[in-house]
Amino acid sequence: MKTFLAFLMALFIILTFMGEKTEAKFISETKFMMDTTVSITVDGSHQDIQKAFSAIEKINFLMNDYIPSTEISVLNRKGTNKLSCDTRQVILKAIHFSKITRGAFDITVGPLVRLWQRMGREKRLPTSNELNRALSLVGYKNIKISGDTVKLLKKGMMLDLGGIAKGYAVDKAIEVLRERGVKNALVNAGGDMYCLGEGPSGKWRVGIQHPRNLRKIVGIISVANRGVATSGDYYRYHVINGKRFGHIINPATGWTVQDTPMSVTIIAPNATTADALATGVFVLGPVKGLELINSLPKVEGMIISKGMKIVTSSGWGKYEVKRFY
Ligand code: ADP
Ligand code: MG
């Protein structure tokens, strides 16, 4: 599965080199990090790439809730913890996205994420008791931040930064590259990416994957200095009673989002925004999701729903260079 994933991610990068005509000063390296494949391409040096990978690693060791020693894991166990500036920043940004998505994006989904993972292992659906118990612990308004201390007001609450931390890590890597004088780079953490400057032949080109036929792409966009993120139901899911349950959860119902949409791609000024909004819009669905995207300045998006029904935001056309569906 992981090799397959790596192959698919490699495909993304190959795409970005499409149409290459000049001698490439670009170098590219790939690592398995943050539970996904991270690729960094720079018009720069191996050293630049290493520093950018270190920035991502640092974020992972703060915010990964599957590593018991991270400060987010300690917070989840103890209900309170002093947190680094980075983690507090991410939590504050997450709360902002909760507000603008009216709770569709909510990092307090931790107990529901854990419940659905257990259901995947036990191959059954949750009982209403199990669902309601986890659901009662969800609600971003119960996160309290005072100074550098973060407190979870309900016992058993758990934060899950999986819908935003990769975007933030990408932005951090880009920040490091910029500080080192790199002008052109692409950092891609499993579909959450930032395109800095230009690629080998003009603006960076990004292929949008077909959500059901992973060898195909739906279209190509061309971007410079933008974050791009896709949330899909096709990489991470559980199969229960022959049915696919995705990894994105509706915090209002406790259920995973089923079938519609199949994928959401967001273009935004940074990768953190693109990552969080892709997840939030996935929960909101094509109608409310599109409404939200259209109401936000400098944010564009494409939502692919069941039956390959595709909708795009009002300014999407500025970025699109090809469409196959
Ligand atoms: P991926 O991790 O595949 O890039 P996303 O960015 O959409 O996909 O993040 C999905 C992850 O976000 C889930 O695995 C889970 O950890 C977390 N999550 C699930 N539902 C929500 C939600 N409604 N709001 C915020 N985070 C969520
Ligand atoms: Mg996301």
Tab-separated table of C-alpha atoms and ligand atoms in Angstrom:
chain	number	residue	atom	x	y	z
A	1	MET	CA	0.000	0.000	0.000
A	2	LYS	CA	2.741	2.431	0.972
A	3	THR	CA	4.784	1.679	-2.148
A	4	PHE	CA	1.672	2.218	-4.211
A	5	LEU	CA	1.171	5.549	-2.499
A	6	ALA	CA	4.765	6.522	-3.195
A	7	PHE	CA	4.234	5.653	-6.837
A	8	LEU	CA	1.167	7.853	-7.031
A	9	MET	CA	2.939	10.721	-5.355
A	10	ALA	CA	5.846	10.329	-7.757
A	11	LEU	CA	3.291	10.757	-10.520
A	12	PHE	CA	2.396	14.191	-9.182
A	13	ILE	CA	5.986	15.323	-9.434
A	14	ILE	CA	6.485	13.926	-12.916
A	15	LEU	CA	3.461	15.927	-13.891
A	16	THR	CA	4.956	19.112	-12.610
A	17	PHE	CA	7.911	18.600	-14.917
A	18	MET	CA	5.669	18.144	-17.932
A	19	GLY	CA	6.582	20.310	-20.857
A	20	GLU	CA	10.081	20.747	-19.567
A	21	LYS	CA	12.316	22.313	-22.146
A	22	THR	CA	15.206	24.007	-20.381
A	23	GLU	CA	18.087	22.297	-18.564
A	24	ALA	CA	16.727	21.499	-15.108
A	25	LYS	CA	18.541	23.106	-12.222
A	26	PHE	CA	15.889	21.480	-10.094
A	27	ILE	CA	16.585	18.599	-7.755
A	28	SER	CA	13.999	16.512	-5.999
A	29	GLU	CA	13.975	14.216	-2.958
A	30	THR	CA	11.246	12.126	-1.369
A	31	LYS	CA	10.830	10.789	2.167
A	32	PHE	CA	8.099	8.924	4.017
A	33	MET	CA	7.044	11.324	6.791
A	34	MET	CA	3.880	12.296	8.699
A	35	ASP	CA	2.355	9.031	7.550
A	36	THR	CA	2.632	10.050	3.910
A	37	THR	CA	5.091	10.639	1.094
A	38	VAL	CA	6.741	14.045	1.218
A	39	SER	CA	8.489	15.318	-1.892
A	40	ILE	CA	10.566	18.438	-2.067
A	41	THR	CA	11.746	19.890	-5.354
A	42	VAL	CA	13.972	22.967	-5.354
A	43	ASP	CA	15.909	25.157	-7.643
A	44	GLY	CA	18.664	24.868	-5.052
A	45	SER	CA	20.831	22.421	-3.159
A	46	HIS	CA	20.588	19.118	-1.308
A	47	GLN	CA	21.258	21.146	1.857
A	48	ASP	CA	18.157	23.287	1.185
A	49	ILE	CA	16.053	20.150	0.871
A	50	GLN	CA	17.482	18.666	4.081
A	51	LYS	CA	16.667	21.823	6.051
A	52	ALA	CA	13.131	21.818	4.649
A	53	PHE	CA	12.665	18.140	5.615
A	54	SER	CA	13.905	18.974	9.141
A	55	ALA	CA	11.253	21.681	9.447
A	56	ILE	CA	8.572	19.119	8.572
A	57	GLU	CA	10.020	16.558	10.981
A	58	LYS	CA	9.937	19.144	13.759
A	59	ILE	CA	6.214	19.791	13.205
A	60	ASN	CA	5.529	16.057	13.153
A	61	PHE	CA	7.249	15.592	16.530
A	62	LEU	CA	5.070	18.311	18.019
A	63	MET	CA	1.689	17.527	16.509
A	64	ASN	CA	1.446	13.843	15.609
A	65	ASP	CA	-1.084	12.319	17.984
A	66	TYR	CA	0.068	8.773	17.212
A	67	ILE	CA	3.509	9.389	18.719
A	68	PRO	CA	2.981	9.166	22.522
A	69	SER	CA	5.719	11.675	23.393
A	70	THR	CA	4.470	14.619	21.309
A	71	GLU	CA	3.031	17.586	23.162
A	72	ILE	CA	-0.333	17.044	21.496
A	73	SER	CA	-0.417	13.439	22.788
A	74	VAL	CA	0.459	14.652	26.291
A	75	LEU	CA	-2.336	17.232	26.035
A	76	ASN	CA	-4.753	14.510	24.966
A	77	ARG	CA	-3.768	12.276	27.899
A	78	LYS	CA	-3.648	14.943	30.624
A	79	GLY	CA	-6.296	17.371	29.351
A	80	THR	CA	-3.880	20.264	29.751
A	81	ASN	CA	-0.352	21.067	28.594
A	82	LYS	CA	2.035	23.890	27.865
A	83	LEU	CA	2.428	24.002	24.109
A	84	SER	CA	4.998	25.364	21.700
A	85	CYS	CA	4.253	28.474	19.707
A	86	ASP	CA	3.844	26.349	16.549
A	87	THR	CA	1.218	24.038	18.016
A	88	ARG	CA	-0.695	26.930	19.560
A	89	GLN	CA	-0.615	28.698	16.185
A	90	VAL	CA	-2.093	25.631	14.496
A	91	ILE	CA	-4.798	25.296	17.149
A	92	LEU	CA	-5.693	28.988	16.784
A	93	LYS	CA	-5.829	28.668	13.005
A	94	ALA	CA	-7.942	25.516	13.353
A	95	ILE	CA	-10.420	27.389	15.562
A	96	HIS	CA	-10.606	30.112	12.920
A	97	PHE	CA	-11.477	27.489	10.278
A	98	SER	CA	-14.051	25.963	12.643
A	99	LYS	CA	-15.731	29.333	12.848
A	100	ILE	CA	-15.826	30.007	9.121
A	101	THR	CA	-17.008	26.468	8.305
A	102	ARG	CA	-19.619	26.632	11.097
A	103	GLY	CA	-18.064	23.678	12.850
A	104	ALA	CA	-17.594	21.431	9.792
A	105	PHE	CA	-13.854	21.595	10.388
A	106	ASP	CA	-13.172	20.725	14.015
A	107	ILE	CA	-9.911	19.393	15.473
A	108	THR	CA	-11.765	18.037	18.527
A	109	VAL	CA	-12.974	15.115	16.367
A	110	GLY	CA	-10.229	13.000	18.022
A	111	PRO	CA	-12.587	10.639	19.928
A	112	LEU	CA	-14.640	10.055	16.751
A	113	VAL	CA	-11.516	9.402	14.672
A	114	ARG	CA	-10.408	6.818	17.251
A	115	LEU	CA	-13.896	5.271	17.366
A	116	TRP	CA	-14.049	4.848	13.578
A	117	GLN	CA	-10.551	3.393	13.518
A	118	ARG	CA	-11.656	0.824	16.079
A	119	MET	CA	-14.794	0.081	14.017
A	120	GLY	CA	-12.529	-0.511	11.022
A	121	ARG	CA	-10.543	-3.070	13.012
A	122	GLU	CA	-13.619	-4.705	14.549
A	123	LYS	CA	-15.488	-4.632	11.203
A	124	ARG	CA	-18.700	-3.276	12.638
A	125	LEU	CA	-20.654	-0.041	12.927
A	126	PRO	CA	-20.731	1.873	16.203
A	127	THR	CA	-23.696	1.503	18.539
A	128	SER	CA	-25.631	4.714	19.182
A	129	ASN	CA	-24.178	4.725	22.715
A	130	GLU	CA	-20.632	4.576	21.408
A	131	LEU	CA	-21.339	7.249	18.818
A	132	ASN	CA	-23.069	9.595	21.252
A	133	ARG	CA	-20.341	9.229	23.853
A	134	ALA	CA	-17.632	10.215	21.356
A	135	LEU	CA	-19.867	12.936	19.906
A	136	SER	CA	-20.401	14.484	23.346
A	137	LEU	CA	-16.650	15.146	23.547
A	138	VAL	CA	-16.540	17.073	20.253
A	139	GLY	CA	-16.700	20.861	20.159
A	140	TYR	CA	-13.949	23.377	19.442
A	141	LYS	CA	-15.494	25.851	21.888
A	142	ASN	CA	-14.219	23.603	24.692
A	143	ILE	CA	-10.577	24.357	23.863
A	144	LYS	CA	-9.224	27.016	26.218
A	145	ILE	CA	-5.967	28.807	25.544
A	146	SER	CA	-4.401	31.006	28.194
A	147	GLY	CA	-0.836	32.127	27.664
A	148	ASP	CA	1.067	29.080	26.488
A	149	THR	CA	-1.230	26.616	28.244
A	150	VAL	CA	-3.962	24.794	26.383
A	151	LYS	CA	-6.778	23.103	28.265
A	152	LEU	CA	-9.443	20.697	27.057
A	153	LEU	CA	-12.535	21.450	29.119
A	154	LYS	CA	-14.197	18.017	28.907
A	155	LYS	CA	-12.540	14.900	30.263
A	156	GLY	CA	-11.777	12.532	27.403
A	157	MET	CA	-11.538	15.256	24.738
A	158	MET	CA	-8.796	14.692	22.164
A	159	LEU	CA	-7.345	16.956	19.507
A	160	ASP	CA	-6.530	15.544	16.078
A	161	LEU	CA	-4.520	17.907	13.876
A	162	GLY	CA	-4.565	15.497	10.919
A	163	GLY	CA	-6.665	17.866	8.813
A	164	ILE	CA	-4.310	20.851	9.110
A	165	ALA	CA	-0.833	19.893	10.397
A	166	LYS	CA	0.503	18.691	7.060
A	167	GLY	CA	-0.431	21.995	5.436
A	168	TYR	CA	1.265	23.857	8.269
A	169	ALA	CA	4.381	21.671	7.951
A	170	VAL	CA	4.514	22.446	4.225
A	171	ASP	CA	4.294	26.185	4.961
A	172	LYS	CA	7.118	25.837	7.509
A	173	ALA	CA	9.297	24.028	4.974
A	174	ILE	CA	8.643	26.803	2.446
A	175	GLU	CA	9.501	29.422	5.066
A	176	VAL	CA	12.872	27.726	5.621
A	177	LEU	CA	13.528	27.557	1.874
A	178	ARG	CA	12.658	31.239	1.450
A	179	GLU	CA	15.011	32.189	4.296
A	180	ARG	CA	17.758	30.288	2.510
A	181	GLY	CA	17.179	32.324	-0.627
A	182	VAL	CA	15.376	29.660	-2.627
A	183	LYS	CA	13.063	31.305	-5.162
A	184	ASN	CA	11.476	28.277	-6.838
A	185	ALA	CA	10.328	25.133	-5.058
A	186	LEU	CA	7.529	22.667	-4.640
A	187	VAL	CA	6.830	20.965	-1.319
A	188	ASN	CA	4.221	18.209	-1.507
A	189	ALA	CA	3.123	16.277	1.578
A	190	GLY	CA	0.782	13.632	0.202
A	191	GLY	CA	-1.347	16.058	-1.781
A	192	ASP	CA	-0.987	19.052	0.549
A	193	MET	CA	1.469	21.312	-1.214
A	194	TYR	CA	2.858	24.755	-1.798
A	195	CYS	CA	4.206	25.930	-5.129
A	196	LEU	CA	6.862	28.596	-4.649
A	197	GLY	CA	7.787	30.705	-7.669
A	198	GLU	CA	7.967	28.698	-10.841
A	199	GLY	CA	8.889	25.231	-12.024
A	200	PRO	CA	11.310	24.239	-14.780
A	201	SER	CA	9.040	25.588	-17.503
A	202	GLY	CA	6.937	28.345	-16.065
A	203	LYS	CA	4.305	28.111	-13.374
A	204	TRP	CA	4.051	24.846	-11.437
A	205	ARG	CA	1.576	22.405	-12.914
A	206	VAL	CA	-0.461	20.238	-10.601
A	207	GLY	CA	-2.586	17.313	-11.699
A	208	ILE	CA	-5.867	16.667	-9.915
A	209	GLN	CA	-6.311	12.986	-9.364
A	210	HIS	CA	-9.433	11.122	-10.485
A	211	PRO	CA	-11.025	9.957	-7.209
A	212	ARG	CA	-12.002	6.531	-8.511
A	213	ASN	CA	-9.491	5.767	-11.249
A	214	LEU	CA	-6.197	6.623	-9.615
A	215	ARG	CA	-4.286	6.343	-12.879
A	216	LYS	CA	-6.232	9.197	-14.375
A	217	ILE	CA	-6.273	12.891	-13.757
A	218	VAL	CA	-9.325	15.111	-13.892
A	219	GLY	CA	-7.512	18.252	-14.876
A	220	ILE	CA	-4.358	20.306	-14.598
A	221	ILE	CA	-3.943	23.622	-12.845
A	222	SER	CA	-1.054	26.012	-13.085
A	223	VAL	CA	-0.073	27.972	-9.972
A	224	ALA	CA	2.651	30.194	-8.527
A	225	ASN	CA	2.991	31.089	-4.843
A	226	ARG	CA	-0.084	29.208	-3.796
A	227	GLY	CA	-0.977	26.375	-1.462
A	228	VAL	CA	-2.916	23.508	-3.031
A	229	ALA	CA	-4.535	20.687	-1.072
A	230	THR	CA	-6.814	17.806	-1.895
A	231	SER	CA	-8.983	15.883	0.538
A	232	GLY	CA	-10.264	12.671	-0.911
A	233	ASP	CA	-11.982	9.509	0.211
A	234	TYR	CA	-9.720	7.250	-1.837
A	235	TYR	CA	-6.463	6.869	0.125
A	236	ARG	CA	-7.559	6.438	3.712
A	237	TYR	CA	-10.745	4.592	4.559
A	238	HIS	CA	-12.134	1.592	6.417
A	239	VAL	CA	-14.272	-1.106	4.845
A	240	ILE	CA	-17.113	-2.257	7.095
A	241	ASN	CA	-19.735	-4.718	5.831
A	242	GLY	CA	-18.401	-4.203	2.316
A	243	LYS	CA	-19.003	-0.463	2.503
A	244	ARG	CA	-16.310	2.204	2.392
A	245	PHE	CA	-16.096	4.626	5.319
A	246	GLY	CA	-13.789	7.572	4.675
A	247	HIS	CA	-11.464	9.213	7.174
A	248	ILE	CA	-13.241	12.569	7.244
A	249	ILE	CA	-15.938	12.878	9.865
A	250	ASN	CA	-18.945	15.139	10.103
A	251	PRO	CA	-18.621	16.622	13.612
A	252	ALA	CA	-22.372	17.310	13.672
A	253	THR	CA	-23.422	13.673	13.269
A	254	GLY	CA	-20.361	11.640	14.209
A	255	TRP	CA	-20.610	9.723	10.927
A	256	THR	CA	-17.958	9.665	8.272
A	257	VAL	CA	-18.800	11.677	5.163
A	258	GLN	CA	-20.259	9.189	2.677
A	259	ASP	CA	-19.832	9.294	-1.124
A	260	THR	CA	-20.429	12.988	-1.678
A	261	PRO	CA	-18.014	14.578	-2.210
A	262	MET	CA	-15.334	12.162	-3.400
A	263	SER	CA	-12.684	14.837	-3.532
A	264	VAL	CA	-12.147	18.513	-2.800
A	265	THR	CA	-9.195	20.538	-4.076
A	266	ILE	CA	-8.497	23.999	-2.694
A	267	ILE	CA	-6.092	26.649	-3.969
A	268	ALA	CA	-5.236	29.241	-1.280
A	269	PRO	CA	-2.529	31.748	-0.327
A	270	ASN	CA	-0.882	29.138	1.922
A	271	ALA	CA	-0.937	25.371	2.424
A	272	THR	CA	-2.409	25.551	5.949
A	273	THR	CA	-5.519	27.300	4.619
A	274	ALA	CA	-5.778	24.947	1.643
A	275	ASP	CA	-5.440	21.864	3.873
A	276	ALA	CA	-8.006	22.917	6.485
A	277	LEU	CA	-10.506	24.189	3.921
A	278	ALA	CA	-10.230	21.032	1.800
A	279	THR	CA	-11.229	19.003	4.871
A	280	GLY	CA	-13.929	21.493	5.954
A	281	VAL	CA	-15.481	21.799	2.490
A	282	PHE	CA	-15.462	17.999	2.229
A	283	VAL	CA	-17.788	17.953	5.250
A	284	LEU	CA	-19.922	20.871	4.010
A	285	GLY	CA	-20.553	19.166	0.660
A	286	PRO	CA	-20.817	20.651	-2.843
A	287	VAL	CA	-23.511	23.285	-2.238
A	288	LYS	CA	-22.515	24.873	1.060
A	289	GLY	CA	-18.860	24.114	0.355
A	290	LEU	CA	-18.873	26.024	-2.922
A	291	GLU	CA	-20.737	28.896	-1.292
A	292	LEU	CA	-18.022	29.150	1.347
A	293	ILE	CA	-15.171	29.037	-1.189
A	294	ASN	CA	-16.807	31.758	-3.274
A	295	SER	CA	-17.167	33.957	-0.207
A	296	LEU	CA	-13.449	33.812	0.629
A	297	PRO	CA	-10.946	36.101	-1.095
A	298	LYS	CA	-8.014	34.402	-2.863
A	299	VAL	CA	-9.484	30.936	-2.319
A	300	GLU	CA	-10.620	28.730	-5.206
A	301	GLY	CA	-11.768	25.153	-5.276
A	302	MET	CA	-13.008	22.149	-7.193
A	303	ILE	CA	-15.465	19.670	-5.686
A	304	ILE	CA	-15.950	16.279	-7.323
A	305	SER	CA	-19.082	14.448	-6.208
A	306	LYS	CA	-20.602	11.055	-6.845
A	307	GLY	CA	-21.107	10.318	-10.550
A	308	MET	CA	-18.148	12.622	-11.336
A	309	LYS	CA	-20.285	15.727	-10.927
A	310	ILE	CA	-17.746	18.529	-10.838
A	311	VAL	CA	-18.282	22.062	-9.573
A	312	THR	CA	-15.669	24.817	-9.434
A	313	SER	CA	-15.535	28.217	-7.751
A	314	SER	CA	-15.931	31.473	-9.661
A	315	GLY	CA	-12.195	32.128	-10.109
A	316	TRP	CA	-11.037	28.555	-10.704
A	317	GLY	CA	-10.649	29.201	-14.425
A	318	LYS	CA	-7.704	31.512	-13.740
A	319	TYR	CA	-5.690	28.462	-12.684
A	320	GLU	CA	-7.048	25.680	-14.881
A	321	VAL	CA	-5.040	24.783	-17.970
A	322	LYS	CA	-6.714	21.501	-18.929
A	323	ARG	CA	-9.823	19.559	-18.018
A	324	PHE	CA	-10.494	15.954	-18.990
A	325	TYR	CA	-13.838	15.469	-17.225
B	1	ADP	P1	-5.359	13.657	4.386
B	1	ADP	O1	-4.855	13.392	5.767
B	1	ADP	O2	-5.693	12.441	3.623
B	1	ADP	O3	-4.520	14.643	3.627
B	1	ADP	P2	-7.293	15.624	5.256
B	1	ADP	O4	-6.399	16.792	5.190
B	1	ADP	O5	-8.665	15.849	4.729
B	1	ADP	O6	-6.769	14.355	4.527
B	1	ADP	O7	-7.389	15.250	6.788
B	1	ADP	C1	-8.164	14.192	7.243
B	1	ADP	C2	-7.823	13.964	8.679
B	1	ADP	O8	-8.316	15.054	9.466
B	1	ADP	C3	-8.464	12.743	9.269
B	1	ADP	O9	-7.635	11.617	9.101
B	1	ADP	C4	-8.615	13.123	10.718
B	1	ADP	O10	-7.381	12.940	11.379
B	1	ADP	C5	-8.910	14.586	10.655
B	1	ADP	N1	-10.344	14.917	10.533
B	1	ADP	C6	-11.382	14.104	10.176
B	1	ADP	N2	-12.539	14.776	10.141
B	1	ADP	C7	-12.238	16.067	10.473
B	1	ADP	C8	-13.025	17.255	10.613
B	1	ADP	N3	-14.329	17.272	10.383
B	1	ADP	N4	-12.382	18.390	10.981
B	1	ADP	C9	-11.049	18.396	11.205
B	1	ADP	N5	-10.257	17.313	11.082
B	1	ADP	C10	-10.837	16.160	10.714
B	2	MG	MG	-6.945	18.753	5.271
